[in-house]
């Protein structure tokens, strides 16, 4: 009998672990990961040596999904007329369009904007410098 209880407990724990890892992403987690992916792709694009010079004219794309101004930032970036011939920029615009759609459609009621400071989206906050 104690062996049977232990076996049932082990099966319950394993199935709970499997269900937890297979859980679908929440709106918040999806938006957060996509915004980080877009921000990193933009940084990579700007530092790439092989990309067209028009990339330098693109609007800055630092995203903070807790800032209400992120909606206007995404709209402006997607509507920016330059660099249409650069594949990487078109891919980035498509990701930005997806993020905007998720923010205003699917996650509209799930997200809470903590600020509406548009200037904060122009200059990314640097991580603190650690002193040794």
PDB file of C-alpha atoms in Angstrom:
ATOM      1  CA  UNK A   1       0.000   0.000   0.000  1.00  0.00           C
ATOM      2  CA  UNK A   2       2.762   2.588   0.770  1.00  0.00           C
ATOM      3  CA  UNK A   3       4.438   1.692  -2.530  1.00  0.00           C
ATOM      4  CA  UNK A   4       1.193   2.289  -4.389  1.00  0.00           C
ATOM      5  CA  UNK A   5       0.774   5.727  -2.761  1.00  0.00           C
ATOM      6  CA  UNK A   6       4.337   6.618  -3.670  1.00  0.00           C
ATOM      7  CA  UNK A   7       3.795   5.489  -7.259  1.00  0.00           C
ATOM      8  CA  UNK A   8       0.570   7.518  -7.564  1.00  0.00           C
ATOM      9  CA  UNK A   9       2.305  10.556  -6.102  1.00  0.00           C
ATOM     10  CA  UNK A  10       5.153  10.181  -8.598  1.00  0.00           C
ATOM     11  CA  UNK A  11       2.727   9.890 -11.536  1.00  0.00           C
ATOM     12  CA  UNK A  12       0.791  12.951 -10.332  1.00  0.00           C
ATOM     13  CA  UNK A  13       3.963  15.006 -10.021  1.00  0.00           C
ATOM     14  CA  UNK A  14       5.208  13.980 -13.463  1.00  0.00           C
ATOM     15  CA  UNK A  15       1.912  14.794 -15.153  1.00  0.00           C
ATOM     16  CA  UNK A  16       1.729  18.157 -13.386  1.00  0.00           C
ATOM     17  CA  UNK A  17       5.248  18.975 -14.579  1.00  0.00           C
ATOM     18  CA  UNK A  18       4.372  17.999 -18.150  1.00  0.00           C
ATOM     19  CA  UNK A  19       1.206  20.108 -18.118  1.00  0.00           C
ATOM     20  CA  UNK A  20       3.052  23.109 -16.691  1.00  0.00           C
ATOM     21  CA  UNK A  21       5.702  23.009 -19.382  1.00  0.00           C
ATOM     22  CA  UNK A  22       3.091  22.618 -22.136  1.00  0.00           C
ATOM     23  CA  UNK A  23       0.969  25.544 -20.970  1.00  0.00           C
ATOM     24  CA  UNK A  24       0.247  28.087 -23.699  1.00  0.00           C
ATOM     25  CA  UNK A  25       1.863  31.495 -23.330  1.00  0.00           C
ATOM     26  CA  UNK A  26      -0.188  34.259 -21.815  1.00  0.00           C
ATOM     27  CA  UNK A  27      -0.809  37.475 -23.701  1.00  0.00           C
ATOM     28  CA  UNK A  28       1.645  39.235 -21.422  1.00  0.00           C
ATOM     29  CA  UNK A  29       4.424  36.685 -21.880  1.00  0.00           C
ATOM     30  CA  UNK A  30       3.916  36.630 -25.656  1.00  0.00           C
ATOM     31  CA  UNK A  31       3.986  40.430 -25.920  1.00  0.00           C
ATOM     32  CA  UNK A  32       7.005  40.683 -23.632  1.00  0.00           C
ATOM     33  CA  UNK A  33       9.027  38.104 -25.554  1.00  0.00           C
ATOM     34  CA  UNK A  34       8.072  39.544 -28.956  1.00  0.00           C
ATOM     35  CA  UNK A  35       8.992  43.086 -27.883  1.00  0.00           C
ATOM     36  CA  UNK A  36      12.397  41.875 -26.655  1.00  0.00           C
ATOM     37  CA  UNK A  37      12.910  39.965 -29.901  1.00  0.00           C
ATOM     38  CA  UNK A  38      12.069  43.064 -31.967  1.00  0.00           C
ATOM     39  CA  UNK A  39      14.332  45.316 -29.899  1.00  0.00           C
ATOM     40  CA  UNK A  40      17.240  42.882 -30.232  1.00  0.00           C
ATOM     41  CA  UNK A  41      16.658  42.450 -33.983  1.00  0.00           C
ATOM     42  CA  UNK A  42      16.680  46.230 -34.392  1.00  0.00           C
ATOM     43  CA  UNK A  43      19.990  46.490 -32.479  1.00  0.00           C
ATOM     44  CA  UNK A  44      21.494  43.740 -34.639  1.00  0.00           C
ATOM     45  CA  UNK A  45      20.251  45.477 -37.776  1.00  0.00           C
ATOM     46  CA  UNK A  46      21.821  48.769 -36.776  1.00  0.00           C
ATOM     47  CA  UNK A  47      25.189  47.201 -35.973  1.00  0.00           C
ATOM     48  CA  UNK A  48      25.318  45.031 -39.093  1.00  0.00           C
ATOM     49  CA  UNK A  49      27.928  46.147 -41.598  1.00  0.00           C
ATOM     50  CA  UNK A  50      26.231  44.559 -44.619  1.00  0.00           C
ATOM     51  CA  UNK A  51      22.900  46.390 -44.426  1.00  0.00           C
ATOM     52  CA  UNK A  52      21.903  49.360 -46.572  1.00  0.00           C
ATOM     53  CA  UNK A  53      22.700  52.883 -45.349  1.00  0.00           C
ATOM     54  CA  UNK A  54      18.983  53.688 -45.144  1.00  0.00           C
ATOM     55  CA  UNK A  55      18.861  51.708 -41.879  1.00  0.00           C
ATOM     56  CA  UNK A  56      20.531  54.668 -40.190  1.00  0.00           C
ATOM     57  CA  UNK A  57      17.469  56.798 -40.990  1.00  0.00           C
ATOM     58  CA  UNK A  58      14.955  54.415 -39.401  1.00  0.00           C
ATOM     59  CA  UNK A  59      13.157  55.626 -36.281  1.00  0.00           C
ATOM     60  CA  UNK A  60      14.603  54.224 -33.060  1.00  0.00           C
ATOM     61  CA  UNK A  61      12.921  51.048 -31.967  1.00  0.00           C
ATOM     62  CA  UNK A  62      13.307  50.615 -28.235  1.00  0.00           C
ATOM     63  CA  UNK A  63      10.133  48.987 -26.927  1.00  0.00           C
ATOM     64  CA  UNK A  64       8.669  48.925 -23.447  1.00  0.00           C
ATOM     65  CA  UNK A  65       5.260  47.272 -23.405  1.00  0.00           C
ATOM     66  CA  UNK A  66       4.476  48.930 -20.080  1.00  0.00           C
ATOM     67  CA  UNK A  67       4.575  52.347 -21.743  1.00  0.00           C
ATOM     68  CA  UNK A  68       1.388  53.426 -23.540  1.00  0.00           C
ATOM     69  CA  UNK A  69       3.497  55.275 -26.139  1.00  0.00           C
ATOM     70  CA  UNK A  70       4.684  51.916 -27.471  1.00  0.00           C
ATOM     71  CA  UNK A  71       1.535  51.817 -29.622  1.00  0.00           C
ATOM     72  CA  UNK A  72       2.439  55.055 -31.419  1.00  0.00           C
ATOM     73  CA  UNK A  73       6.078  53.931 -31.677  1.00  0.00           C
ATOM     74  CA  UNK A  74       5.046  50.696 -33.417  1.00  0.00           C
ATOM     75  CA  UNK A  75       2.637  52.525 -35.761  1.00  0.00           C
ATOM     76  CA  UNK A  76       5.327  55.018 -36.747  1.00  0.00           C
ATOM     77  CA  UNK A  77       7.899  52.319 -37.366  1.00  0.00           C
ATOM     78  CA  UNK A  78       5.587  50.187 -39.508  1.00  0.00           C
ATOM     79  CA  UNK A  79       4.473  53.233 -41.531  1.00  0.00           C
ATOM     80  CA  UNK A  80       8.022  54.541 -42.075  1.00  0.00           C
ATOM     81  CA  UNK A  81       8.483  54.755 -45.854  1.00  0.00           C
ATOM     82  CA  UNK A  82      12.224  54.125 -46.062  1.00  0.00           C
ATOM     83  CA  UNK A  83      14.187  50.923 -46.565  1.00  0.00           C
ATOM     84  CA  UNK A  84      11.480  48.946 -48.340  1.00  0.00           C
ATOM     85  CA  UNK A  85      14.127  47.211 -50.419  1.00  0.00           C
ATOM     86  CA  UNK A  86      15.913  45.796 -47.336  1.00  0.00           C
ATOM     87  CA  UNK A  87      14.578  42.353 -46.451  1.00  0.00           C
ATOM     88  CA  UNK A  88      15.623  42.581 -42.793  1.00  0.00           C
ATOM     89  CA  UNK A  89      13.690  45.835 -42.351  1.00  0.00           C
ATOM     90  CA  UNK A  90      10.567  44.357 -43.941  1.00  0.00           C
ATOM     91  CA  UNK A  91      10.796  41.359 -41.605  1.00  0.00           C
ATOM     92  CA  UNK A  92      11.197  43.679 -38.629  1.00  0.00           C
ATOM     93  CA  UNK A  93       8.209  45.750 -39.740  1.00  0.00           C
ATOM     94  CA  UNK A  94       6.141  42.571 -39.991  1.00  0.00           C
ATOM     95  CA  UNK A  95       7.071  41.592 -36.426  1.00  0.00           C
ATOM     96  CA  UNK A  96       6.236  45.123 -35.248  1.00  0.00           C
ATOM     97  CA  UNK A  97       2.875  44.912 -37.023  1.00  0.00           C
ATOM     98  CA  UNK A  98       2.179  41.582 -35.283  1.00  0.00           C
ATOM     99  CA  UNK A  99       3.056  43.026 -31.892  1.00  0.00           C
ATOM    100  CA  UNK A 100       0.801  46.026 -32.490  1.00  0.00           C
ATOM    101  CA  UNK A 101      -2.086  43.741 -33.497  1.00  0.00           C
ATOM    102  CA  UNK A 102      -1.610  41.567 -30.422  1.00  0.00           C
ATOM    103  CA  UNK A 103      -1.512  44.648 -28.170  1.00  0.00           C
ATOM    104  CA  UNK A 104      -4.660  46.281 -29.518  1.00  0.00           C
ATOM    105  CA  UNK A 105      -6.712  43.186 -30.292  1.00  0.00           C
ATOM    106  CA  UNK A 106      -5.936  40.057 -28.366  1.00  0.00           C
ATOM    107  CA  UNK A 107      -4.397  41.468 -25.190  1.00  0.00           C
ATOM    108  CA  UNK A 108      -6.249  44.757 -24.997  1.00  0.00           C
ATOM    109  CA  UNK A 109      -7.885  43.984 -21.641  1.00  0.00           C
ATOM    110  CA  UNK A 110      -5.016  41.962 -20.176  1.00  0.00           C
ATOM    111  CA  UNK A 111      -2.303  44.619 -20.226  1.00  0.00           C
ATOM    112  CA  UNK A 112      -1.761  47.512 -17.867  1.00  0.00           C
ATOM    113  CA  UNK A 113       0.311  50.472 -19.050  1.00  0.00           C
ATOM    114  CA  UNK A 114       2.328  51.907 -16.188  1.00  0.00           C
ATOM    115  CA  UNK A 115       3.421  55.101 -17.938  1.00  0.00           C
ATOM    116  CA  UNK A 116       2.867  57.238 -21.006  1.00  0.00           C
ATOM    117  CA  UNK A 117       6.352  58.790 -21.163  1.00  0.00           C
ATOM    118  CA  UNK A 118       7.136  58.877 -24.890  1.00  0.00           C
ATOM    119  CA  UNK A 119      10.640  60.271 -24.305  1.00  0.00           C
ATOM    120  CA  UNK A 120      11.510  57.119 -22.364  1.00  0.00           C
ATOM    121  CA  UNK A 121      11.150  55.144 -25.591  1.00  0.00           C
ATOM    122  CA  UNK A 122      13.718  57.293 -27.374  1.00  0.00           C
ATOM    123  CA  UNK A 123      16.652  56.440 -25.114  1.00  0.00           C
ATOM    124  CA  UNK A 124      16.903  52.924 -23.727  1.00  0.00           C
ATOM    125  CA  UNK A 125      17.706  52.673 -20.049  1.00  0.00           C
ATOM    126  CA  UNK A 126      21.200  51.282 -19.599  1.00  0.00           C
ATOM    127  CA  UNK A 127      21.670  48.504 -17.083  1.00  0.00           C
ATOM    128  CA  UNK A 128      23.380  49.637 -13.869  1.00  0.00           C
ATOM    129  CA  UNK A 129      27.164  49.358 -13.806  1.00  0.00           C
ATOM    130  CA  UNK A 130      28.384  46.882 -11.252  1.00  0.00           C
ATOM    131  CA  UNK A 131      31.276  47.974  -9.074  1.00  0.00           C
ATOM    132  CA  UNK A 132      33.758  45.356  -7.930  1.00  0.00           C
TER     133      UNK A 132
END
